[in-house]
CSV table of C-alpha atoms in Angstrom, one decimal:
chain,number,residue,atom,x,y,z
A,1,UNK,CA,105.6,108.3,70.5
A,2,UNK,CA,103.6,110.9,72.4
A,3,UNK,CA,105.4,113.3,74.7
A,4,UNK,CA,107.1,111.7,77.7
A,5,UNK,CA,107.7,113.8,80.9
A,6,UNK,CA,110.0,112.3,83.5
A,7,UNK,CA,111.2,113.6,86.8
A,8,UNK,CA,111.3,113.2,90.5
A,9,UNK,CA,109.0,114.4,93.3
A,10,UNK,CA,111.0,117.4,94.3
A,11,UNK,CA,114.4,118.9,93.4
A,12,UNK,CA,115.8,120.7,96.4
A,13,UNK,CA,118.3,118.1,97.6
A,14,UNK,CA,121.8,119.4,98.0
A,15,UNK,CA,122.7,115.8,99.0
A,16,UNK,CA,122.4,114.9,95.3
A,17,UNK,CA,125.8,116.6,94.8
A,18,UNK,CA,128.1,115.6,93.1
A,19,UNK,CA,126.4,112.5,91.5
A,20,UNK,CA,123.5,114.4,90.0
A,21,UNK,CA,124.1,118.1,90.7
A,22,UNK,CA,127.6,119.5,90.0
A,23,UNK,CA,129.5,119.8,93.3
A,24,UNK,CA,129.5,123.6,93.4
A,25,UNK,CA,125.9,124.2,92.4
A,26,UNK,CA,124.3,126.7,94.9
A,27,UNK,CA,121.0,125.8,96.4
A,28,UNK,CA,119.3,128.7,94.6
A,29,UNK,CA,120.4,127.2,91.2
A,30,UNK,CA,119.3,123.6,91.8
A,31,UNK,CA,116.1,123.9,89.8
A,32,UNK,CA,117.9,125.6,87.0
A,33,UNK,CA,120.2,122.6,86.6
A,34,UNK,CA,117.5,120.0,87.3
A,35,UNK,CA,115.5,121.4,84.4
A,36,UNK,CA,118.5,120.9,82.0
A,37,UNK,CA,118.5,117.2,82.9
A,38,UNK,CA,114.8,116.3,83.3
A,39,UNK,CA,111.7,117.8,81.8
A,40,UNK,CA,109.2,117.6,84.6
A,41,UNK,CA,108.9,117.7,88.4
A,42,UNK,CA,106.2,116.8,90.9
A,43,UNK,CA,105.7,119.5,93.5
A,44,UNK,CA,105.0,118.2,96.9
A,45,UNK,CA,105.1,121.6,98.4
A,46,UNK,CA,101.6,122.4,97.3
A,47,UNK,CA,100.2,119.6,99.5
A,48,UNK,CA,100.9,121.6,102.6
A,49,UNK,CA,101.1,125.2,101.6
A,50,UNK,CA,100.1,127.7,98.9
A,51,UNK,CA,103.1,128.8,96.9
A,52,UNK,CA,103.6,132.5,96.6
A,53,UNK,CA,102.9,134.0,93.2
A,54,UNK,CA,106.5,135.3,93.0
A,55,UNK,CA,107.8,131.8,93.7
A,56,UNK,CA,105.8,130.3,90.9
A,57,UNK,CA,106.8,133.0,88.5
A,58,UNK,CA,110.5,132.4,89.4
A,59,UNK,CA,110.1,128.7,88.9
A,60,UNK,CA,108.7,129.3,85.5
A,61,UNK,CA,111.3,131.9,84.6
A,62,UNK,CA,114.4,129.7,85.3
A,63,UNK,CA,113.1,126.6,83.4
A,64,UNK,CA,113.0,125.8,79.7
A,65,UNK,CA,109.9,126.4,77.6
A,66,UNK,CA,109.1,122.7,77.5
A,67,UNK,CA,109.5,122.1,81.2
A,68,UNK,CA,106.4,121.1,83.2
A,69,UNK,CA,105.4,121.4,86.9
A,70,UNK,CA,102.9,118.9,88.3
A,71,UNK,CA,101.3,120.0,91.5
A,72,UNK,CA,100.0,117.7,94.3
A,73,UNK,CA,96.5,118.8,95.5
A,74,UNK,CA,96.4,120.4,99.0
A,75,UNK,CA,95.8,118.2,101.9
A,76,UNK,CA,92.7,120.1,102.9
A,77,UNK,CA,91.1,118.6,99.8
A,78,UNK,CA,92.3,115.0,100.0
A,79,UNK,CA,93.1,114.4,103.7
A,80,UNK,CA,91.2,116.8,105.9
A,81,UNK,CA,87.9,117.0,103.9
A,82,UNK,CA,88.5,113.7,102.2
A,83,UNK,CA,87.0,114.9,98.8
A,84,UNK,CA,83.7,115.9,100.5
A,85,UNK,CA,82.3,119.5,99.9
A,86,UNK,CA,85.5,120.7,98.4
A,87,UNK,CA,84.3,122.7,95.5
A,88,UNK,CA,85.5,126.0,96.9
A,89,UNK,CA,88.8,124.5,98.0
A,90,UNK,CA,89.4,123.0,94.5
A,91,UNK,CA,88.7,126.4,92.9
A,92,UNK,CA,91.0,128.2,95.3
A,93,UNK,CA,93.8,125.6,94.7
A,94,UNK,CA,93.6,125.9,90.9
A,95,UNK,CA,93.5,129.7,91.2
A,96,UNK,CA,96.8,129.6,93.2
A,97,UNK,CA,98.5,127.8,90.3
A,98,UNK,CA,97.7,130.5,87.7
A,99,UNK,CA,101.3,131.7,87.3
A,100,UNK,CA,102.3,128.3,86.1
A,101,UNK,CA,99.2,128.1,83.9
A,102,UNK,CA,99.9,131.5,82.3
A,103,UNK,CA,103.5,130.4,81.7
A,104,UNK,CA,102.2,127.2,80.0
A,105,UNK,CA,104.1,125.1,82.4
A,106,UNK,CA,101.4,123.5,84.5
A,107,UNK,CA,100.8,119.8,84.0
A,108,UNK,CA,98.3,117.6,85.7
A,109,UNK,CA,97.2,118.0,89.3
A,110,UNK,CA,97.6,114.9,91.4
A,111,UNK,CA,95.1,114.2,94.2
A,112,UNK,CA,96.8,111.6,96.5
A,113,UNK,CA,94.2,110.0,98.8
A,114,UNK,CA,95.0,108.7,102.3
A,115,UNK,CA,95.4,104.9,102.7
A,116,UNK,CA,92.4,104.7,105.1
A,117,UNK,CA,90.0,106.2,102.6
A,118,UNK,CA,88.1,103.4,101.1
A,119,UNK,CA,86.2,103.3,97.8
A,120,UNK,CA,83.1,105.5,97.6
A,121,UNK,CA,81.7,105.9,94.1
A,122,UNK,CA,79.3,108.7,95.1
A,123,UNK,CA,82.0,110.7,96.9
A,124,UNK,CA,84.3,110.3,93.9
A,125,UNK,CA,81.6,111.3,91.4
A,126,UNK,CA,81.0,114.6,93.2
A,127,UNK,CA,84.7,115.3,93.5
A,128,UNK,CA,85.3,114.7,89.8
A,129,UNK,CA,82.5,117.1,88.9
A,130,UNK,CA,84.2,119.7,91.1
A,131,UNK,CA,87.4,119.5,89.0
A,132,UNK,CA,87.8,122.0,86.1
A,133,UNK,CA,86.9,120.2,82.9
A,134,UNK,CA,89.8,121.6,80.9
A,135,UNK,CA,92.5,120.9,83.5
A,136,UNK,CA,94.3,117.5,83.4
A,137,UNK,CA,94.0,115.6,86.7
A,138,UNK,CA,95.1,112.3,88.2
A,139,UNK,CA,94.2,110.5,91.4
A,140,UNK,CA,96.4,108.2,93.4
A,141,UNK,CA,94.4,105.6,95.4
A,142,UNK,CA,96.3,104.0,98.3
A,143,UNK,CA,93.5,101.6,99.3
A,144,UNK,CA,93.0,98.6,97.1
A,145,UNK,CA,89.2,98.9,97.3
A,146,UNK,CA,89.3,101.6,94.7
A,147,UNK,CA,90.7,99.3,92.0
A,148,UNK,CA,87.3,98.5,90.5
A,149,UNK,CA,85.7,99.0,87.1
A,150,UNK,CA,83.0,101.2,88.4
A,151,UNK,CA,85.6,103.6,89.7
A,152,UNK,CA,87.6,103.4,86.4
A,153,UNK,CA,84.4,104.2,84.5
A,154,UNK,CA,83.7,107.3,86.5
A,155,UNK,CA,87.2,108.5,85.8
A,156,UNK,CA,87.0,107.8,82.1
A,157,UNK,CA,83.9,109.9,81.9
A,158,UNK,CA,85.9,112.9,83.2
A,159,UNK,CA,89.2,112.1,81.5
A,160,UNK,CA,90.9,111.8,84.9
A,161,UNK,CA,94.0,109.5,85.0
A,162,UNK,CA,94.4,106.6,87.4
A,163,UNK,CA,97.9,107.2,89.0
A,164,UNK,CA,99.8,104.0,88.4
A,165,UNK,CA,101.8,103.9,91.5
A,166,UNK,CA,104.1,101.2,92.7
A,167,UNK,CA,105.9,100.9,96.1
A,168,UNK,CA,107.2,98.1,98.3
A,169,UNK,CA,103.7,97.8,99.8
A,170,UNK,CA,101.3,98.3,96.9
A,171,UNK,CA,101.1,98.1,93.1
A,172,UNK,CA,98.3,99.8,91.3
A,173,UNK,CA,96.9,98.0,88.2
A,174,UNK,CA,98.2,99.4,85.0
A,175,UNK,CA,94.8,100.8,83.8
A,176,UNK,CA,94.5,103.9,81.7
A,177,UNK,CA,91.4,106.1,82.3
A,178,UNK,CA,92.5,109.3,80.5
A,179,UNK,CA,94.2,110.6,77.4
A,180,UNK,CA,97.5,110.7,79.4
A,181,UNK,CA,99.2,108.3,81.8
A,182,UNK,CA,100.6,109.1,85.2
A,183,UNK,CA,103.2,106.9,86.9
A,184,UNK,CA,104.7,107.2,90.4
A,185,UNK,CA,107.6,104.7,90.7
A,186,UNK,CA,108.2,104.5,94.4
A,187,UNK,CA,109.9,101.2,95.2
A,188,UNK,CA,112.9,101.6,97.5
A,189,UNK,CA,115.3,100.4,94.9
A,190,UNK,CA,115.4,99.6,91.2
A,191,UNK,CA,117.9,97.3,89.6
A,192,UNK,CA,119.2,97.9,86.1
A,193,UNK,CA,116.8,95.2,84.8
A,194,UNK,CA,113.8,96.8,86.6
A,195,UNK,CA,114.7,100.2,85.0
A,196,UNK,CA,114.8,98.6,81.6
A,197,UNK,CA,111.3,97.1,82.3
A,198,UNK,CA,110.0,100.5,83.4
A,199,UNK,CA,111.4,101.9,80.1
A,200,UNK,CA,109.4,99.4,78.1
A,201,UNK,CA,106.2,100.1,80.1
A,202,UNK,CA,106.6,103.9,79.5
A,203,UNK,CA,107.5,103.3,75.8
A,204,UNK,CA,104.4,101.2,75.3
A,205,UNK,CA,102.1,103.7,77.1
A,206,UNK,CA,103.5,106.5,75.0
A,207,UNK,CA,102.4,104.9,71.8
A,208,UNK,CA,98.9,105.8,72.7
A,209,UNK,CA,99.0,108.8,75.1
A,210,UNK,CA,101.1,111.5,76.7
A,211,UNK,CA,103.1,110.1,79.7
A,212,UNK,CA,104.1,111.6,83.0
A,213,UNK,CA,106.4,109.5,85.3
A,214,UNK,CA,108.1,110.4,88.6
A,215,UNK,CA,110.7,108.4,90.5
A,216,UNK,CA,110.9,108.5,94.3
A,217,UNK,CA,112.9,111.4,95.8
A,218,UNK,CA,115.2,110.6,98.6
A,219,UNK,CA,118.3,112.3,100.2
A,220,UNK,CA,120.3,110.0,97.9
A,221,UNK,CA,120.4,110.8,94.1
A,222,UNK,CA,119.5,107.4,92.7
A,223,UNK,CA,115.9,108.4,91.8
A,224,UNK,CA,117.1,111.4,89.9
A,225,UNK,CA,119.9,109.5,88.1
A,226,UNK,CA,117.4,106.7,87.1
A,227,UNK,CA,114.9,109.3,85.9
A,228,UNK,CA,117.6,111.0,83.7
A,229,UNK,CA,118.6,107.6,82.3
A,230,UNK,CA,115.0,106.8,81.4
A,231,UNK,CA,114.4,110.1,79.7
A,232,UNK,CA,117.6,109.8,77.7
A,233,UNK,CA,116.7,106.3,76.5
A,234,UNK,CA,113.1,107.3,75.6
A,235,UNK,CA,114.3,110.5,73.8
A,236,UNK,CA,116.7,108.4,71.8
A,237,UNK,CA,114.0,106.2,70.5
């Protein structure tokens, strides 16, 4: 199998104690512990703010060598300017992630589009050309109009992954458009049987490409516990 990176969307949840984090873990040490249990995290913080260089350096310093941070693109790119005329914004965003890149801990950047943004192939093509060619990227569409072969073809040309997201409201087709796969597993609850099905899907995808998968973060620890369970099972294969 190719490498499988599994985590949640965020880690700073003291309410995950004691079921995921040990009861006495201080808030400043949550990431340290998280990174001993899971090997990747999706950072939502970067959607609204630019992380300080020192912050990113600290994140890199307290995590193992094989740990990966996946950043969500800033809302100025995806929600305010809606992918239009964002070349400078894209450059500035990637520049802000340099500390993670230098530490070799930066994974794909996820651009999550607003639900009311409908498919526009020309807009997408211009945005894709604004992305750095050597930096892995994924796009999460939340309007079904994007699920079209013309869109997939544009993404394949630039090796940009379709984010295979599932929630209670929408399920994205399991289509692969890059040399890695990106899953966001966001249903409000997963049964044991559903977790086993997810394991099989990730295992199948990993036969052909690197895989990133993130379970929904909530104040309750089930997402983190399920993510840990998935990673353990896949590592045991």
